[in-house]
Amino acid sequence: MSTLHAKAAEEYLRHTDIVERHDKTFFGVRQKRDNMAQALPEWEDLREAASQIKKHTVSHLADYLQQFEENATRNGIHVHWAADAREYNDIVYQILSAHGVKKVVKSKSMLTEECHLNENLEQHGIEVIETDLGERILQMMHLAPSHIVMPALHVHREAIGDCFRSQGLMENLEYPNMPDDPNDPTYLTFVARMHLRRQFTEAQAGMTGANFGIASTGEVVVCTNEGNADMSTSIPKLHIVSMGIEKLIPDYASMGVFQRLLARCGTGQETTVYTSHFRGPRPGGEMHIVLVDNGRSQILSDPEHWQTLKCMRCGACMNTCPVYRRSAGYSYTYFIPGPIGINLGMLRGSRKYSDNVSACTLCCSCDNVCPVKVDLSTQIYRWRQQLDSMHRADATKKIMSRAMSFIFRHPKLYTRLVGSLHLARWVPSAMMKTPLNPWTYGHEMMKFPPKSFHQAWKDLKPKEDEQ
Amino acid sequence: MNTKDKILARLREGVQQTFDMPDLSQLHGITYTDPVAQFIQKATTTAGAHLIELPGGVDLNQAVHQAYPQAQIFASNLPGIEVQLNPDTVEDVCQLTAVDVGIVQGRIGVAENACIWVPQAMKEKAICFASENLVILLRRTDIVSNMHQAYALIAESGEYFRDYKFGTFISGPSKTADIESALVYGAQAARSLTIILTS
């Protein structure tokens, strides 16, 4: 019984060249992150500080949220509270419809993905335009993100070029020095730029996520490289921020710590191009912040898993994960892949998303790159311990475990079996490679030595005594 | 109970263990013996910006025109700069998307990552993003080593966020690597950034 992740990964792994490219791309980001870490003598102090700030904030979240709301309100921002995805979608729709909005430009936000905001608004006849280049490509191709920071790196330039051409984006577009490659990334980025810049001027509202909310000042901070969050909020008069309640930090001193970690860990840059602080509406405009719980307060009360709330969605755990790099985002059944996605999925619905907990070798690399020290692999291990009680354990492995447990409890039987293992050499490999022996799946069967270790040790001993 | 009270109550009940805020004064960010040299190096390499060190006596307008000889529409609200559009008085913000060169004042430079703190000091902040090319003026004496120092200066100063409730750190031109990881300058916002260091 393979998990859905294992099955999807198996399918993905058939395309060796694609796998190799994906693996290299994300390991490259991991290496860039390492360079960043090694360039700062205070790196480990920063991680420890970030972890402690998050532990403190999360364990005083109600107080900080109240402080945040008070300050934001004083700044002229409308603050809303949403218990779940439905309430969140309703609030956003109500704000938009009250302003007669027909088109929204939107910067990347995993929270809107989590709550299926786009589909919801589209059902109400509101056009939603993703403005992050990767997200826009996926939106046009009707694909889901495969990574939380670099969502479309799995799509190749030819497919992107074809998509842009089919949407007519190249029409009436003048481009100096047209390259030989019609799918040249610089050219395609220019095409998208011209397309998106038109959207910014046509939209009546801009939506952003929030990388951080600062309680002491009542502001939100949004980090991008493209400047799309800023374009989305500089031209339309209405700005709506969607913010998970765990995104809060206490003050500017904390902000310094997180600003320095986010891009270094996420993409291996010292900073994003834009780190924008929104402390109120633009002149003549209106700003709303929707604070979303959607299961987060539940996570806080989980003694084994509350630390996932420290996560700031940098994606470093995915880039380093050997399983993610070789199975890619779509192999996971939760919309956030990789180590943090495995855990967040289990917290969202442990029965529904248990297929992902197999996507881990327990190498613990994610723990070592996480900027806020979420104990990702330990948590995955804990989930695995619970699989049996959820009736989601692999039946074959269960039988094997029981048999092994029986053998280990009977030393004489154990010795006799180990002593005769070498006979397995004479069994034809076709008989070994059966579904009952999962070891041979993807491996060659190991060659057992003619003598067991115990026997070899015993044979050696008299000689030692003679010396 | 309304949603807010419900969420807050759940959060208060749910806490298993509380933790103190760490003492961040003990955290020492990297410092440079010559922050200006480090800033220039970062700005012109990883950040992908152009940088002009303006010698005394040279006219700012001349420097801007030399940097962008093809440009036709300049925009700024800074005194002494010759422009066609002013972000304080522009009728429709969309006009700023046609600007060739926008010129704004940066207040803090950060050596570790070439970030420049640009607080909104104009009615339409679109000038910082929608302009095809951006020029940021920065005084050499306003450069610090790291982000901790920059945020401390912003927190202590009473002058930011007063008239306009926005400020941004900008490090280089708008960029993306969303298509096959190829780095491309000029995603949605400014396609180039020129920093003019003044004394």
XYZ file of C-alpha atoms in Angstrom:
666
model
C 0.000 0.000 0.000
C 1.842 3.079 -1.236
C 0.794 6.548 -0.191
C -0.571 8.950 -2.774
C 2.661 10.908 -2.464
C 4.738 7.821 -3.199
C 2.588 6.965 -6.207
C 2.725 10.485 -7.621
C 6.464 10.673 -6.987
C 6.966 7.398 -8.813
C 5.207 8.824 -11.837
C 7.235 12.043 -11.629
C 10.517 10.146 -11.341
C 9.981 8.547 -14.744
C 11.014 11.843 -16.343
C 14.677 11.737 -15.399
C 15.690 14.980 -17.097
C 12.860 16.950 -15.514
C 13.656 15.536 -12.084
C 17.318 16.381 -12.468
C 16.495 19.933 -13.499
C 14.095 20.404 -10.599
C 16.557 18.949 -8.122
C 19.383 21.187 -9.372
C 17.251 24.320 -9.433
C 16.180 24.040 -5.824
C 19.476 22.751 -4.513
C 20.984 25.832 -6.165
C 18.709 27.998 -4.035
C 19.733 26.005 -0.974
C 23.404 26.668 -1.786
C 22.741 30.375 -2.196
C 21.107 30.307 1.218
C 24.209 28.619 2.655
C 26.407 31.363 1.223
C 24.212 33.936 2.938
C 24.369 32.101 6.259
C 28.126 31.738 6.120
C 28.632 35.414 5.324
C 27.137 36.524 8.645
C 29.001 35.758 11.876
C 25.769 36.347 13.832
C 23.732 33.877 11.742
C 22.944 31.394 14.526
C 22.185 34.240 16.949
C 19.679 35.577 14.416
C 17.951 32.199 14.119
C 17.791 31.787 17.873
C 16.436 35.309 18.304
C 13.837 34.733 15.588
C 12.726 31.492 17.221
C 12.442 33.102 20.647
C 10.579 36.154 19.328
C 8.068 33.870 17.612
C 7.648 31.663 20.684
C 7.033 34.759 22.757
C 4.628 36.353 20.283
C 2.662 33.192 19.598
C 2.275 32.496 23.317
C 0.996 36.064 23.849
C -0.867 36.278 20.572
C -4.200 37.499 21.936
C -2.539 40.499 23.618
C -0.472 41.367 20.565
C -3.470 41.070 18.253
C -5.403 43.511 20.403
C -2.471 45.910 20.410
C -2.150 45.529 16.650
C -5.824 46.232 16.085
C -5.801 49.315 18.326
C -2.794 50.818 16.564
C -3.983 49.928 13.079
C -7.392 51.448 13.792
C -5.717 54.610 15.066
C -3.816 54.728 11.765
C -7.114 54.788 9.898
C -7.100 51.131 8.846
C -10.273 49.021 9.024
C -9.525 45.760 10.856
C -11.707 42.668 10.342
C -11.624 39.258 12.015
C -12.353 35.994 10.236
C -12.709 32.686 12.079
C -12.518 30.552 8.960
C -12.160 30.602 5.193
C -15.854 31.201 4.614
C -16.017 34.226 6.868
C -12.826 35.546 5.292
C -14.149 35.172 1.750
C -17.406 36.870 2.759
C -15.610 39.832 4.327
C -13.419 40.389 1.282
C -16.363 40.087 -1.081
C -18.399 42.536 0.981
C -15.642 45.141 0.937
C -15.160 44.742 -2.802
C -18.827 44.781 -3.682
C -19.438 47.834 -1.463
C -16.886 49.653 -3.625
C -18.301 48.305 -6.886
C -15.036 46.568 -7.714
C -14.986 44.555 -10.929
C -11.275 43.814 -11.156
C -8.709 43.161 -8.402
C -4.940 43.097 -8.786
C -3.386 40.842 -6.233
C 0.095 40.028 -5.004
C 1.066 36.559 -3.859
C -0.537 35.249 -0.687
C -0.607 31.642 0.459
C -3.509 32.542 2.730
C -5.775 33.402 -0.191
C -4.743 30.087 -1.723
C -5.614 28.335 1.551
C -9.067 29.956 1.591
C -9.740 29.631 -2.175
C -10.428 33.338 -2.410
C -9.922 33.674 -6.163
C -12.495 31.030 -7.069
C -14.886 32.585 -4.605
C -14.581 36.103 -6.006
C -14.796 34.845 -9.563
C -18.082 33.139 -8.708
C -19.322 36.594 -7.723
C -18.208 37.979 -11.063
C -15.086 39.761 -9.823
C -12.003 39.335 -11.975
C -8.862 38.522 -9.996
C -5.452 39.138 -11.561
C -2.416 37.622 -9.890
C 0.485 40.032 -10.370
C 3.480 38.016 -9.219
C 4.916 36.797 -12.524
C 5.065 33.149 -11.463
C 1.539 33.256 -10.051
C 0.204 34.993 -13.160
C 1.735 32.322 -15.387
C 0.076 29.604 -13.288
C -3.232 31.453 -13.256
C -3.232 31.724 -17.063
C -2.291 28.060 -17.403
C -4.864 26.998 -14.764
C -2.149 25.378 -12.651
C -1.574 25.350 -8.897
C 1.687 26.575 -7.322
C 4.384 23.925 -6.952
C 6.397 25.895 -4.375
C 5.375 28.665 -1.979
C 8.065 31.191 -2.960
C 9.015 30.166 -6.504
C 5.646 28.818 -7.623
C 6.239 28.277 -11.334
C 9.841 27.138 -11.675
C 8.613 23.729 -12.790
C 7.036 25.246 -15.914
C 9.381 25.515 -18.863
C 9.846 28.595 -21.031
C 8.323 27.000 -24.136
C 5.048 26.369 -22.308
C 5.035 29.921 -20.915
C 5.697 31.407 -24.358
C 2.919 29.331 -25.889
C 0.540 30.404 -23.138
C 1.335 34.116 -23.618
C 0.915 33.797 -27.388
C -2.412 31.995 -27.041
C -3.624 34.829 -24.769
C -2.569 37.392 -27.378
C -0.130 39.130 -25.032
C 2.448 39.701 -27.786
C 0.041 41.558 -30.050
C 0.909 45.200 -30.775
C 4.002 44.889 -28.631
C 7.233 46.518 -29.769
C 10.396 45.008 -28.430
C 13.828 46.256 -29.423
C 16.435 43.599 -30.294
C 14.031 40.703 -30.632
C 15.975 37.621 -29.483
C 16.426 34.489 -31.617
C 14.668 32.431 -28.949
C 10.970 33.371 -29.047
C 10.759 32.106 -25.445
C 13.714 34.076 -24.108
C 13.017 34.756 -20.386
C 13.926 38.458 -20.670
C 11.521 38.871 -23.567
C 8.737 36.892 -21.854
C 9.193 38.956 -18.685
C 8.827 42.124 -20.781
C 5.639 40.765 -22.345
C 4.243 40.030 -18.885
C 5.349 43.438 -17.628
C 3.384 45.266 -20.307
C 0.356 43.039 -19.737
C 0.424 43.484 -15.955
C 1.060 47.213 -16.003
C -2.173 47.584 -17.923
C -3.972 45.551 -15.248
C -2.733 47.832 -12.447
C -4.312 50.844 -14.121
C -7.593 49.054 -14.821
C -8.191 47.517 -11.388
C -10.289 49.214 -8.716
C -8.667 47.383 -5.792
C -5.322 45.925 -4.813
C -4.912 42.955 -2.514
C -1.751 41.859 -0.739
C -0.774 39.325 1.859
C 1.425 40.290 4.772
C 4.866 38.902 5.491
C 4.726 40.551 8.900
C 2.332 42.551 11.033
C 3.946 44.851 13.604
C 1.908 45.133 16.798
C 3.551 48.238 18.270
C 2.837 50.369 15.199
C -0.224 48.706 13.638
C 1.348 48.239 10.215
C 1.994 45.406 7.800
C 5.160 44.647 5.871
C 5.126 43.112 2.393
C 8.322 41.889 0.725
C 8.622 41.361 -3.037
C 11.307 41.442 -5.707
C 9.042 42.434 -8.553
C 7.376 45.418 -6.900
C 3.985 43.981 -7.779
C 2.553 44.471 -4.274
C 3.565 48.120 -4.501
C 2.124 48.589 -7.967
C -1.096 46.932 -6.763
C -1.423 49.392 -3.883
C -0.125 52.597 -5.510
C -2.641 52.879 -8.314
C -6.002 51.491 -7.075
C -7.402 53.426 -4.107
C -8.601 50.420 -2.172
C -6.092 48.124 -0.441
C -7.101 44.889 1.300
C -4.521 42.950 3.312
C -5.079 39.266 4.119
C -3.083 38.249 7.143
C -2.889 35.008 9.106
C -2.918 35.839 12.804
C 0.446 34.128 13.302
C 2.206 36.690 11.101
C 2.393 39.147 13.979
C 5.667 40.304 15.559
C 6.011 42.728 18.469
C 8.012 45.702 17.189
C 10.648 47.247 14.914
C 13.545 45.588 16.755
C 11.985 42.211 15.893
C 11.408 43.362 12.329
C 15.160 43.830 11.902
C 15.730 40.188 12.792
C 13.093 38.850 10.392
C 13.917 41.171 7.505
C 17.491 39.920 7.632
C 16.438 36.258 7.629
C 13.524 36.100 5.195
C 15.213 36.656 1.821
C 18.480 35.073 2.871
C 16.658 31.843 3.707
C 13.999 31.990 1.029
C 15.909 32.821 -2.121
C 19.511 33.284 -0.985
C 19.392 37.071 -1.357
C 20.487 39.591 1.286
C 17.129 41.284 0.906
C 14.118 41.408 -1.335
C 14.144 44.429 -3.650
C 11.165 45.963 -1.853
C 10.406 45.771 1.882
C 7.288 47.906 2.100
C 5.696 49.184 5.285
C 1.995 50.004 5.065
C 0.798 52.002 8.053
C -2.410 53.396 6.637
C -4.428 54.126 3.500
C -2.961 56.196 0.686
C -4.281 59.760 0.364
C -7.953 59.592 -0.524
C -7.892 55.801 -0.302
C -9.045 53.080 2.033
C -7.136 50.250 3.685
C -8.524 47.078 5.253
C -6.752 44.275 7.100
C -8.514 40.935 7.478
C -7.064 38.893 10.343
C -7.661 35.218 9.625
C -7.670 32.359 12.116
C -8.833 29.393 9.991
C -7.451 26.738 12.338
C -4.462 28.647 13.705
C -5.837 29.033 17.240
C -6.444 25.276 17.209
C -2.783 24.667 16.335
C -1.712 26.803 19.285
C -3.451 24.428 21.682
C -1.723 21.358 20.229
C 1.166 20.619 22.628
C 3.094 18.612 20.032
C 2.654 20.806 16.987
C 2.105 24.425 18.083
C 5.582 25.411 16.927
C 4.507 25.258 13.274
C 2.943 28.655 14.028
C 6.471 30.105 14.081
C 6.796 29.466 10.337
C 7.204 32.562 8.147
C 6.786 30.718 4.820
C 10.279 31.277 3.427
C 10.374 27.892 1.681
C 13.908 26.981 2.832
C 12.732 23.585 4.119
C 11.462 22.670 0.652
C 14.645 23.688 -1.134
C 16.787 21.512 1.096
C 14.408 18.536 1.258
C 15.746 15.618 -0.832
C 12.225 14.265 -1.203
C 10.720 17.574 -2.317
C 13.511 18.213 -4.781
C 12.994 14.826 -6.411
C 9.217 14.603 -6.255
C 8.156 18.278 -6.741
C 5.140 20.130 -5.441
C 2.334 18.295 -7.204
C 3.231 14.956 -5.624
C 1.936 16.236 -2.298
C -1.784 16.199 -1.617
C -1.740 19.439 0.426
C -1.331 22.745 -1.428
C 1.819 23.562 0.555
C 4.463 20.907 -0.184
C 7.703 19.988 1.544
C 8.356 19.522 5.258
C 6.244 22.466 6.435
C 3.451 21.450 4.075
C 3.407 17.910 5.437
C 2.887 19.318 8.923
C 0.414 22.037 7.982
C -1.580 19.502 5.993
C -1.796 17.141 8.968
C -2.941 20.032 11.144
C -5.578 20.949 8.547
C -6.910 17.387 8.372
C -4.868 14.459 9.652
C -6.970 11.824 7.863
C -7.276 13.723 4.630
C -3.598 14.610 4.276
C -1.820 11.656 5.903
C -0.464 10.545 2.509
C 2.279 13.148 2.782
C 3.965 11.991 5.985
C 5.783 9.323 4.000
C 7.515 12.090 2.024
C 10.367 12.352 4.511
C 13.599 10.434 5.016
C 14.047 11.905 8.515
C 17.374 13.360 7.367
C 16.517 16.452 9.476
C 18.073 18.883 7.004
C 14.960 21.056 7.192
C 15.432 21.571 10.941
C 18.893 22.940 10.273
C 17.904 25.482 7.642
C 14.655 26.712 9.213
C 15.228 30.367 10.194
C 12.808 30.136 13.117
C 13.829 26.645 14.225
C 10.553 24.818 13.684
C 11.273 21.180 14.616
C 9.884 19.970 11.291
C 11.273 16.435 11.158
C 10.423 15.680 14.793
C 6.859 16.678 14.079
C 6.684 14.480 11.000
C 8.022 11.614 13.118
C 5.278 12.236 15.690
C 2.619 12.143 13.000
C 3.972 8.816 11.785
C 3.618 7.379 15.277
C -0.067 8.252 15.129
C -0.753 6.705 11.730
C -1.745 3.323 13.176
C -4.318 4.795 15.521
C -5.780 6.649 12.538
C -5.905 3.348 10.610
C -3.575 4.818 8.018
C -0.545 2.598 8.619
C 0.804 0.504 5.737
C -0.576 -3.054 6.177
C 2.476 -4.860 4.753
C 4.822 -2.866 6.940
C 2.608 -3.579 9.938
C 2.848 -7.339 9.333
C 6.595 -7.061 8.912
C 6.928 -5.047 12.111
C 4.892 -7.592 14.046
C 6.935 -10.483 12.691
C 10.191 -8.718 13.474
C 9.004 -7.848 16.941
C 8.190 -11.546 17.516
C 11.601 -12.652 16.248
C 13.478 -10.092 18.334
C 11.675 -11.285 21.459
C 12.830 -14.897 20.850
C 16.663 -14.949 20.825
C 17.004 -18.632 19.850
C 14.730 -18.234 16.874
C 16.564 -15.046 15.965
C 19.983 -16.750 15.999
C 18.740 -19.647 13.941
C 17.136 -17.338 11.347
C 20.167 -15.094 11.078
C 22.356 -18.151 10.682
C 20.320 -19.373 7.745
C 19.889 -16.033 5.986
C 22.728 -16.806 3.593
C 20.460 -19.439 2.053
C 18.538 -16.529 0.570
C 21.366 -16.250 -1.932
C 20.120 -19.403 -3.602
C 16.601 -18.121 -4.032
C 16.094 -16.868 -7.610
C 15.750 -13.061 -7.615
C 12.397 -13.278 -9.406
C 10.982 -15.026 -6.327
C 12.448 -12.404 -4.014
C 10.978 -9.518 -5.943
C 7.387 -9.940 -4.848
C 5.023 -7.395 -3.362
C 5.467 -9.257 -0.071
C 9.057 -8.116 0.063
C 8.932 -4.324 -0.259
C 12.699 -4.156 0.240
C 13.301 -5.219 -3.361
C 11.151 -2.382 -4.654
C 13.626 0.057 -6.139
C 16.574 -1.791 -4.554
C 18.566 -4.862 -5.438
C 18.144 -7.516 -2.743
C 21.124 -7.370 -0.411
C 23.693 -10.193 -0.472
C 23.844 -11.947 2.873
C 27.290 -13.160 3.958
C 27.760 -16.928 4.454
C 28.381 -16.411 8.185
C 26.358 -14.261 10.508
C 28.157 -11.613 12.556
C 27.526 -13.609 15.742
C 29.082 -16.690 14.218
C 32.044 -14.772 12.832
C 32.615 -13.219 16.282
C 32.479 -16.589 18.001
C 34.920 -18.079 15.487
C 37.293 -15.179 16.107
C 37.233 -15.344 19.914
C 39.431 -18.357 20.703
C 42.197 -16.837 18.615
C 42.081 -13.683 20.731
C 42.303 -15.756 23.918
C 45.380 -17.484 22.613
C 47.185 -14.157 22.167
C -19.546 36.436 21.267
C -18.352 37.982 18.037
C -15.604 36.449 15.906
C -12.862 38.598 17.403
C -13.721 37.644 20.978
C -14.029 34.002 20.004
C -10.585 33.977 18.405
C -8.984 35.821 21.307
C -10.627 33.504 23.844
C -9.439 30.415 21.980
C -5.915 31.829 21.833
C -5.904 32.605 25.549
C -7.220 29.164 26.457
C -4.922 27.360 24.054
C -1.569 28.612 25.298
C 0.391 25.700 26.756
C 3.431 27.544 27.992
C 4.460 31.194 27.812
C 7.859 32.484 26.738
C 9.640 35.761 27.463
C 10.746 38.183 24.799
C 14.496 37.761 24.187
C 16.827 40.672 24.901
C 17.597 41.884 21.378
C 20.131 44.454 22.588
C 22.494 41.500 22.912
C 22.184 40.727 19.210
C 25.059 42.297 17.295
C 24.596 42.744 13.571
C 27.557 42.813 11.234
C 29.293 46.190 11.018
C 31.768 47.480 8.452
C 34.774 49.715 8.956
C 33.733 51.587 5.803
C 29.952 51.260 5.411
C 29.892 53.605 2.399
C 32.356 51.444 0.454
C 30.387 48.315 1.382
C 27.125 49.986 0.351
C 28.555 50.989 -3.027
C 29.880 47.490 -3.610
C 26.547 45.809 -2.730
C 24.465 48.329 -4.682
C 26.435 47.946 -7.887
C 26.853 44.170 -7.793
C 24.140 42.013 -6.190
C 21.480 44.741 -6.126
C 22.032 45.605 -9.795
C 21.854 49.384 -9.361
C 23.917 52.134 -10.983
C 25.629 54.524 -8.638
C 26.924 58.016 -9.156
C 29.040 59.773 -6.581
C 28.161 63.390 -7.174
C 31.145 65.655 -6.830
C 30.512 69.011 -5.192
C 29.431 71.736 -7.581
C 27.938 69.409 -10.194
C 24.291 70.152 -10.917
C 21.861 67.405 -9.940
C 19.746 67.944 -13.065
C 22.806 67.530 -15.231
C 23.716 64.267 -13.488
C 20.207 62.868 -13.931
C 20.080 63.801 -17.614
C 23.495 62.299 -18.180
C 22.380 59.056 -16.562
C 19.251 58.880 -18.752
C 19.999 60.775 -21.979
C 16.999 59.293 -23.860
C 14.445 60.129 -21.173
C 11.730 62.660 -21.898
C 9.375 62.669 -18.941
C 10.924 63.336 -15.544
C 8.916 63.381 -12.340
C 9.714 64.558 -8.813
C 8.562 66.894 -6.092
C 12.071 67.645 -4.859
C 13.065 71.317 -4.932
C 15.463 72.344 -7.680
C 14.758 69.438 -9.988
C 13.365 70.205 -13.425
C 10.423 67.958 -14.170
C 7.415 67.479 -16.411
C 5.274 65.783 -13.738
C 4.953 66.268 -10.006
C 3.572 63.396 -7.868
C 1.995 65.957 -5.531
C -0.077 67.625 -8.212
C -0.566 64.990 -10.896
C -4.262 64.772 -11.792
C -4.482 61.061 -12.419
C -2.067 58.648 -10.795
C -1.993 56.580 -14.005
C -0.036 59.399 -15.654
C 2.928 58.298 -13.561
C 3.119 55.016 -15.487
C 4.399 57.068 -18.436
C 7.278 58.576 -16.455
C 10.744 57.801 -17.825
C 12.654 58.867 -14.730
C 11.287 59.408 -11.227
C 13.546 61.121 -8.689
C 13.035 60.644 -4.943
C 14.978 61.225 -1.742
C 16.294 58.248 0.222
C 16.879 58.746 3.927
C 18.868 55.749 5.171
C 21.241 53.518 3.228
C 22.068 50.043 4.530
C 25.502 48.665 3.697
C 24.783 44.959 4.246
C 22.151 44.724 1.499
C 22.060 48.049 -0.394
C 18.576 48.805 0.920
C 17.567 52.461 0.875
C 14.772 53.693 3.134
C 12.399 55.754 1.020
C 9.591 57.136 3.184
C 6.606 58.411 1.267
C 7.115 62.166 0.975
C 4.833 62.770 -1.966
C 1.098 62.421 -2.534
C 1.400 59.627 -5.083
C 3.921 56.962 -4.067
C 3.403 55.369 -7.492
C 6.394 57.458 -8.607
C 8.669 55.055 -6.698
C 7.343 52.010 -8.564
C 5.589 52.953 -11.794
C 8.435 55.074 -13.203
C 10.397 53.216 -15.884
C 13.616 54.239 -14.160
C 14.124 55.418 -10.603
C 16.747 57.773 -9.214
C 17.253 57.818 -5.443
C 19.296 60.578 -3.864
C 21.141 59.560 -0.732
C 23.554 61.396 1.533
C 26.780 59.508 2.215
C 26.444 60.338 5.904
C 23.079 58.538 6.036
C 24.557 55.085 5.417
C 24.557 52.555 8.278
C 25.926 49.017 8.406
C 22.881 46.812 8.990
C 19.099 46.588 9.172
C 19.018 46.605 12.990
C 20.544 50.082 12.931
C 18.203 51.226 10.161
C 15.075 50.048 11.993
C 16.306 51.630 15.236
C 16.675 54.966 13.428
C 13.170 54.719 11.950
C 11.636 53.722 15.288
C 13.346 56.574 17.136
C 12.585 59.218 14.530
C 9.243 60.947 14.787
C 9.298 62.206 11.214
C 8.352 59.113 9.209
C 4.738 57.996 8.639
C 3.515 61.399 9.778
C 2.189 62.974 6.592
C 1.947 59.781 4.564
C 1.559 56.340 6.064
C 3.987 54.423 3.918
C 7.698 53.803 3.618
C 9.740 51.228 1.743
C 13.247 49.856 1.586
C 14.380 49.628 -2.032
C 17.426 47.612 -3.061
C 18.039 47.771 -6.783
C 15.609 47.670 -9.697
C 12.506 45.480 -9.812
C 13.546 41.954 -10.701
C 12.282 38.423 -11.132
C 13.620 34.928 -11.688
C 10.218 33.295 -12.100
C 10.909 31.958 -15.595
C 13.370 29.074 -15.302
C 15.356 30.919 -12.599
C 16.760 33.357 -15.162
C 17.390 36.705 -13.480
C 15.621 39.518 -15.339
C 15.581 43.186 -14.316
C 12.399 45.143 -14.807
C 9.578 42.891 -13.693
C 6.582 45.114 -12.869
C 8.199 48.181 -11.289
C 11.280 50.301 -12.148
C 13.539 48.701 -14.762
C 16.645 50.453 -13.528
C 17.786 52.187 -10.364
C 20.419 54.891 -10.186
C 21.610 55.941 -6.760
C 23.128 59.401 -6.543
C 25.335 59.722 -3.477
C 25.544 63.278 -2.289
C 27.767 64.715 0.402
